[in-house]
Amino acid sequence: MVNKLRYAVGVDLGGTSIKIGIVSSEGKTLKKVSLNTEAEKGPDYVIKQIKKGIHSILAANKINLKGIGIGAPGVVTLKTGTVENPPNFPGWEKVELGKIIKKEFGLPVHIENDANAAAVGELIFGAGKKYNSFIMVTLGTGVGGGVIIDKKLYRGEFGAAGEVGHITIDFNGPKCNCGSFGCVEAYIGNQYLVNSIRNELPSHPDSLVNKLIEQDYINLTPKIIDTAAELGDEYAASVIKDTGRYLGSALASVSNLLDISTFIIGGGVAGFGKPLFDEVIKTASSRVLKPLQNRVKVLPAKLKNDAGIKGASALVYYVTG
Ligand SMILES: [Zn+2]
């Protein structure tokens, strides 16, 4: 029997842009748009942008839709579709986004925290398809996480579970954006990583990184570090190794806590590729309890382009099957 393809709208609500697309039940993006979030204009404006984007793609695709999935920053309450305190969204103490979008379009709306949506995206369409349980880690501006147990997203009591980025790896470490100290994010979140390289570079005057950024720190990105390491630069290689060590130590704790040893890693910094993954496996394996030692598996995320849109649309298929 041939399954008829189904469709869902995925909305990836980010701090700088809102990406919206229609994704088939096979995981193909049919049409997409991107709008500026302009979060500083407050919730009413952002909601208007979301509605505008969804209307524009629906106008061109009059197909039988199963629903709308939204991946949003902050803590999400499923019952009401409420988004609470997303970082960098002024005025969003509590916004009933799910309700508002449902009313506008008359379709079921499934809303989740964006890191959780990324985990569901890998479960439905990506590298997590063949695993019962895994932890998804997204290495971006922040370090996000999502926990899948027995094919189900573990949300915790209030929907805030899976914050791998805020595991303390150094009791006396640097201050993190969340208010705590020594979180893994305070070492390997994009901004922190770039800042620490900026501080260290003057002590590595021969590093290729100096040349690649043309002596201008504004050009410093994780991608540059990757390029320099590939060209054999020792300092860049050491940055990637350290990143793997920080992440590997945090993941060892996660493994010990949950007895889950499969990790899927996505996001920009994951572009460091094999050298990063090798170091994460090495560190995590050496730190987990003995019975788990040979089981640690670290896989790259499969959803790359449109990962946010696909993860959001996967929320619909996760619920409707
Ligand atoms: Zn933190």
Coordinates of C-alpha atoms and ligand atoms in Angstrom, one line a residue:
M1 CA 0.0 0.0 0.0
V2 CA 1.3 3.4 -0.9
N3 CA 1.1 6.0 1.9
K4 CA -0.3 9.3 0.7
L5 CA 2.1 12.1 1.4
R6 CA 1.0 14.5 4.1
Y7 CA 2.1 18.1 4.7
A8 CA 2.8 20.3 7.6
V9 CA 3.9 23.9 8.1
G10 CA 7.1 24.4 10.1
V11 CA 7.9 27.7 11.8
D12 CA 11.4 28.3 13.1
L13 CA 11.2 31.3 15.4
G14 CA 14.7 32.7 15.9
G15 CA 16.1 35.9 17.4
T16 CA 17.0 37.4 14.0
S17 CA 14.8 35.6 11.5
I18 CA 11.6 33.7 11.3
K19 CA 11.9 30.8 8.8
I20 CA 8.7 29.2 7.6
G21 CA 8.2 26.2 5.2
I22 CA 5.9 23.5 4.1
V23 CA 7.4 20.0 4.8
S24 CA 6.1 16.7 3.5
S25 CA 5.8 13.6 5.7
E26 CA 8.9 12.4 3.9
G27 CA 10.9 15.4 5.2
K28 CA 11.1 17.4 1.9
T29 CA 10.8 21.2 2.1
L30 CA 8.4 22.3 -0.6
K31 CA 8.4 26.0 -0.2
K32 CA 9.9 28.4 2.3
V33 CA 10.2 32.0 3.3
S34 CA 12.3 34.0 5.7
L35 CA 11.3 37.2 7.5
N36 CA 13.1 39.4 9.9
T37 CA 12.0 38.9 13.5
E38 CA 12.7 42.4 14.7
A39 CA 12.1 41.1 18.2
E40 CA 12.8 44.5 19.7
K41 CA 9.4 45.7 18.3
G42 CA 7.7 43.4 20.8
P43 CA 5.4 40.4 20.6
D44 CA 2.5 41.9 18.6
Y45 CA 4.9 42.8 15.7
V46 CA 6.6 39.4 15.8
I47 CA 3.2 37.6 15.8
K48 CA 2.2 39.7 12.8
Q49 CA 5.3 38.6 11.0
I50 CA 4.6 34.9 11.7
K51 CA 1.1 35.2 10.4
K52 CA 2.2 37.1 7.3
G53 CA 4.8 34.4 6.6
I54 CA 2.4 31.5 7.0
H55 CA -0.3 33.2 4.9
S56 CA 2.3 33.8 2.1
I57 CA 3.3 30.1 1.8
L58 CA -0.2 28.8 2.2
A59 CA -1.5 31.0 -0.6
A60 CA 0.7 29.1 -3.1
N61 CA 0.1 25.7 -1.6
K62 CA -3.5 24.8 -1.3
I63 CA -2.9 21.3 0.0
N64 CA -4.4 19.2 2.8
L65 CA -2.3 20.3 5.8
K66 CA -2.0 18.3 9.0
G67 CA -1.1 21.3 11.1
I68 CA 1.4 23.9 12.0
G69 CA 4.5 23.2 14.1
I70 CA 6.4 26.0 15.8
G71 CA 9.9 25.8 17.3
A72 CA 10.4 28.7 19.7
P73 CA 13.1 29.8 22.1
G74 CA 12.1 29.8 25.8
V75 CA 10.0 27.5 27.9
V76 CA 6.8 26.2 26.2
T77 CA 3.7 25.0 28.0
L78 CA 2.0 22.5 25.7
K79 CA -1.5 22.7 26.9
T80 CA -1.9 26.4 26.1
G81 CA 0.9 26.8 23.6
T82 CA 2.4 29.5 25.8
V83 CA 5.9 30.7 25.2
E84 CA 7.6 32.0 28.3
N85 CA 10.6 34.4 28.5
P86 CA 12.5 33.5 25.3
P87 CA 15.9 35.1 25.6
N88 CA 16.3 38.3 23.5
F89 CA 12.6 38.8 22.9
P90 CA 11.6 41.9 24.9
G91 CA 8.0 41.9 26.2
W92 CA 7.5 38.1 25.9
E93 CA 7.0 37.3 29.6
K94 CA 4.2 35.0 28.6
V95 CA 2.6 34.8 25.1
E96 CA -0.1 32.3 24.1
L97 CA 1.4 31.9 20.6
G98 CA -0.2 28.5 20.0
K99 CA -3.7 29.8 20.6
I100 CA -3.2 32.9 18.5
I101 CA -1.9 31.0 15.5
K102 CA -4.6 28.3 15.8
K103 CA -7.3 31.0 15.8
E104 CA -5.8 32.6 12.7
F105 CA -5.5 29.5 10.6
G106 CA -8.0 27.0 12.0
L107 CA -5.3 24.3 12.0
P108 CA -3.9 22.3 14.9
V109 CA -0.8 24.0 16.2
H110 CA 2.0 22.1 18.0
I111 CA 4.6 24.3 19.6
E112 CA 7.8 23.3 21.4
N113 CA 11.0 24.7 22.6
D114 CA 13.4 25.0 19.6
A115 CA 16.0 22.6 21.0
N116 CA 13.3 20.0 21.7
A117 CA 11.9 20.5 18.2
A118 CA 15.4 19.8 16.8
A119 CA 15.4 16.5 18.8
V120 CA 12.0 15.6 17.4
G121 CA 13.2 16.6 13.9
E122 CA 16.1 14.1 14.2
L123 CA 13.7 11.4 15.6
I124 CA 11.2 11.8 12.8
F125 CA 13.4 12.6 9.8
G126 CA 17.0 12.4 10.8
A127 CA 19.8 10.5 12.5
G128 CA 17.6 9.5 15.4
K129 CA 15.2 7.5 13.4
K130 CA 16.7 4.1 14.2
Y131 CA 17.3 4.8 17.9
N132 CA 14.9 4.4 20.7
S133 CA 16.6 6.8 23.0
F134 CA 19.2 9.6 22.3
I135 CA 20.2 13.1 23.4
M136 CA 20.2 15.8 20.8
V137 CA 22.8 18.6 21.3
T138 CA 22.7 21.8 19.2
L139 CA 25.9 23.8 19.2
G140 CA 25.0 27.4 18.3
T141 CA 24.9 30.8 20.0
G142 CA 23.7 28.7 22.9
V143 CA 24.1 25.0 23.6
G144 CA 20.7 23.4 23.4
G145 CA 19.6 19.9 24.2
G146 CA 16.6 17.6 23.8
V147 CA 16.1 14.2 25.4
I148 CA 14.3 11.4 23.5
I149 CA 13.4 8.3 25.7
D150 CA 11.7 5.3 24.1
K151 CA 10.9 7.4 21.0
K152 CA 9.2 10.1 23.1
L153 CA 10.4 13.6 23.9
Y154 CA 11.1 13.9 27.6
R155 CA 9.8 17.4 28.6
G156 CA 10.3 17.3 32.4
E157 CA 7.7 18.8 34.8
F158 CA 7.5 22.2 33.1
G159 CA 8.7 21.5 29.6
A160 CA 12.2 22.8 30.4
A161 CA 14.1 19.4 30.3
G162 CA 17.2 18.7 28.2
E163 CA 19.2 21.8 29.0
V164 CA 22.6 20.1 28.3
G165 CA 24.2 23.5 27.8
H166 CA 23.7 24.5 31.5
I167 CA 25.4 21.5 33.1
T168 CA 28.2 22.8 35.3
I169 CA 31.5 21.6 34.2
D170 CA 33.5 23.9 36.4
F171 CA 32.2 24.9 39.8
N172 CA 34.3 28.0 39.8
G173 CA 34.0 28.7 36.0
P174 CA 33.0 31.8 34.1
K175 CA 29.6 33.4 34.4
C176 CA 27.0 32.0 32.0
N177 CA 24.2 33.9 30.3
C178 CA 21.7 31.9 32.4
G179 CA 23.1 33.4 35.6
S180 CA 25.0 30.3 36.8
F181 CA 28.7 29.7 36.6
G182 CA 30.9 27.3 34.6
C183 CA 28.1 25.9 32.4
V184 CA 29.2 24.0 29.3
E185 CA 27.7 26.8 27.3
A186 CA 30.0 29.3 28.9
Y187 CA 32.9 27.5 27.2
I188 CA 31.6 26.3 23.9
G189 CA 28.6 28.5 23.0
N190 CA 29.5 30.5 19.9
Q191 CA 29.9 33.8 21.6
Y192 CA 31.9 32.5 24.5
L193 CA 34.1 30.4 22.1
V194 CA 34.9 33.4 19.9
N195 CA 35.6 35.6 22.9
S196 CA 38.0 33.1 24.4
I197 CA 39.8 32.7 21.1
R198 CA 40.1 36.5 20.8
N199 CA 41.7 36.5 24.3
E200 CA 44.1 33.7 23.5
L201 CA 45.2 34.7 19.9
P202 CA 47.7 37.3 21.0
S203 CA 49.7 34.5 22.6
H204 CA 49.6 32.6 19.4
P205 CA 51.1 35.1 16.9
D206 CA 52.1 32.4 14.5
S207 CA 48.7 30.8 14.2
L208 CA 47.1 30.8 10.8
V209 CA 44.0 32.1 12.4
N210 CA 45.5 35.6 12.5
K211 CA 46.1 35.5 8.8
L212 CA 42.6 34.1 8.0
I213 CA 40.8 36.8 9.9
E214 CA 43.1 39.4 8.3
Q215 CA 44.0 40.6 11.8
D216 CA 40.4 41.7 12.3
Y217 CA 38.6 40.0 15.1
I218 CA 35.2 40.8 13.5
N219 CA 36.0 38.0 11.0
L220 CA 36.5 35.5 13.7
T221 CA 34.0 32.6 13.5
P222 CA 34.0 28.9 14.3
K223 CA 34.2 28.3 10.6
I224 CA 37.6 30.1 10.4
I225 CA 38.9 27.8 13.2
D226 CA 37.8 24.8 11.2
T227 CA 39.5 26.0 8.1
A228 CA 42.7 26.8 10.0
A229 CA 42.7 23.3 11.6
E230 CA 42.2 21.7 8.3
L231 CA 45.3 23.6 7.0
G232 CA 47.3 22.1 9.9
D233 CA 47.2 25.0 12.4
E234 CA 48.1 23.6 15.8
Y235 CA 46.3 26.3 17.8
A236 CA 43.0 25.9 15.9
A237 CA 43.3 22.1 16.4
S238 CA 43.7 22.7 20.1
V239 CA 40.6 24.8 20.2
I240 CA 38.6 22.0 18.6
K241 CA 40.1 19.5 21.0
D242 CA 39.2 21.6 24.0
T243 CA 35.6 22.1 22.7
G244 CA 35.3 18.3 22.4
R245 CA 36.7 17.8 25.9
Y246 CA 34.2 20.3 27.5
L247 CA 31.3 18.8 25.7
G248 CA 32.5 15.2 26.3
S249 CA 32.6 15.8 30.1
A250 CA 29.1 17.2 30.1
L251 CA 27.8 14.3 28.0
A252 CA 29.4 11.7 30.3
S253 CA 27.3 13.1 33.2
V254 CA 24.2 12.9 31.0
S255 CA 25.0 9.3 30.2
N256 CA 25.6 8.4 33.8
L257 CA 22.3 10.1 34.8
L258 CA 20.0 8.6 32.1
D259 CA 21.8 5.5 30.8
I260 CA 21.5 6.9 27.3
S261 CA 24.8 6.8 25.3
T262 CA 23.7 7.9 21.8
F263 CA 24.3 11.6 21.1
I264 CA 23.4 13.5 18.0
I265 CA 25.2 16.8 17.5
G266 CA 24.1 19.6 15.2
G267 CA 24.4 23.3 14.8
G268 CA 27.3 25.5 13.6
V269 CA 30.1 24.4 15.9
A270 CA 29.3 20.8 14.9
G271 CA 30.9 21.8 11.6
F272 CA 34.3 21.1 13.3
G273 CA 33.4 17.6 12.2
K274 CA 35.4 14.4 12.9
P275 CA 38.2 16.0 15.1
L276 CA 35.5 17.3 17.4
F277 CA 33.4 14.1 17.4
D278 CA 36.5 12.0 18.1
E279 CA 37.4 14.1 21.1
V280 CA 33.8 14.0 22.4
I281 CA 33.7 10.2 22.2
K282 CA 37.2 9.9 23.8
T283 CA 36.4 12.2 26.7
A284 CA 32.9 10.9 27.3
S285 CA 34.0 7.3 27.1
S286 CA 36.8 7.8 29.6
R287 CA 34.4 9.5 32.1
V288 CA 31.2 7.4 32.0
L289 CA 30.8 4.5 34.4
K290 CA 32.4 1.3 33.3
P291 CA 29.3 -0.6 31.9
L292 CA 28.7 2.3 29.5
Q293 CA 32.3 2.7 28.4
N294 CA 32.1 1.0 25.0
R295 CA 28.7 2.2 24.2
V296 CA 29.1 6.0 23.7
K297 CA 28.1 6.9 20.2
V298 CA 28.3 10.4 18.8
L299 CA 26.6 11.1 15.5
P300 CA 26.3 14.2 13.3
A301 CA 22.8 15.6 12.9
K302 CA 21.2 14.7 9.6
L303 CA 19.0 17.7 9.2
K304 CA 21.3 20.5 8.1
N305 CA 19.7 23.0 5.7
D306 CA 16.2 23.9 7.0
A307 CA 16.8 22.0 10.2
G308 CA 14.7 24.5 12.2
I309 CA 11.8 24.3 9.7
K310 CA 12.0 20.5 9.5
G311 CA 12.2 20.1 13.3
A312 CA 9.1 22.4 13.7
S313 CA 7.1 20.5 11.1
A314 CA 8.2 17.2 12.7
L315 CA 6.3 18.3 15.8
V316 CA 3.1 17.8 13.8
Y317 CA 4.1 14.3 12.5
Y318 CA 5.2 13.4 16.0
V319 CA 1.7 13.9 17.3
T320 CA -0.3 12.8 14.2
G321 CA 2.0 9.9 13.3
Ligands
ZN1 ZN 24.2 28.4 32.0

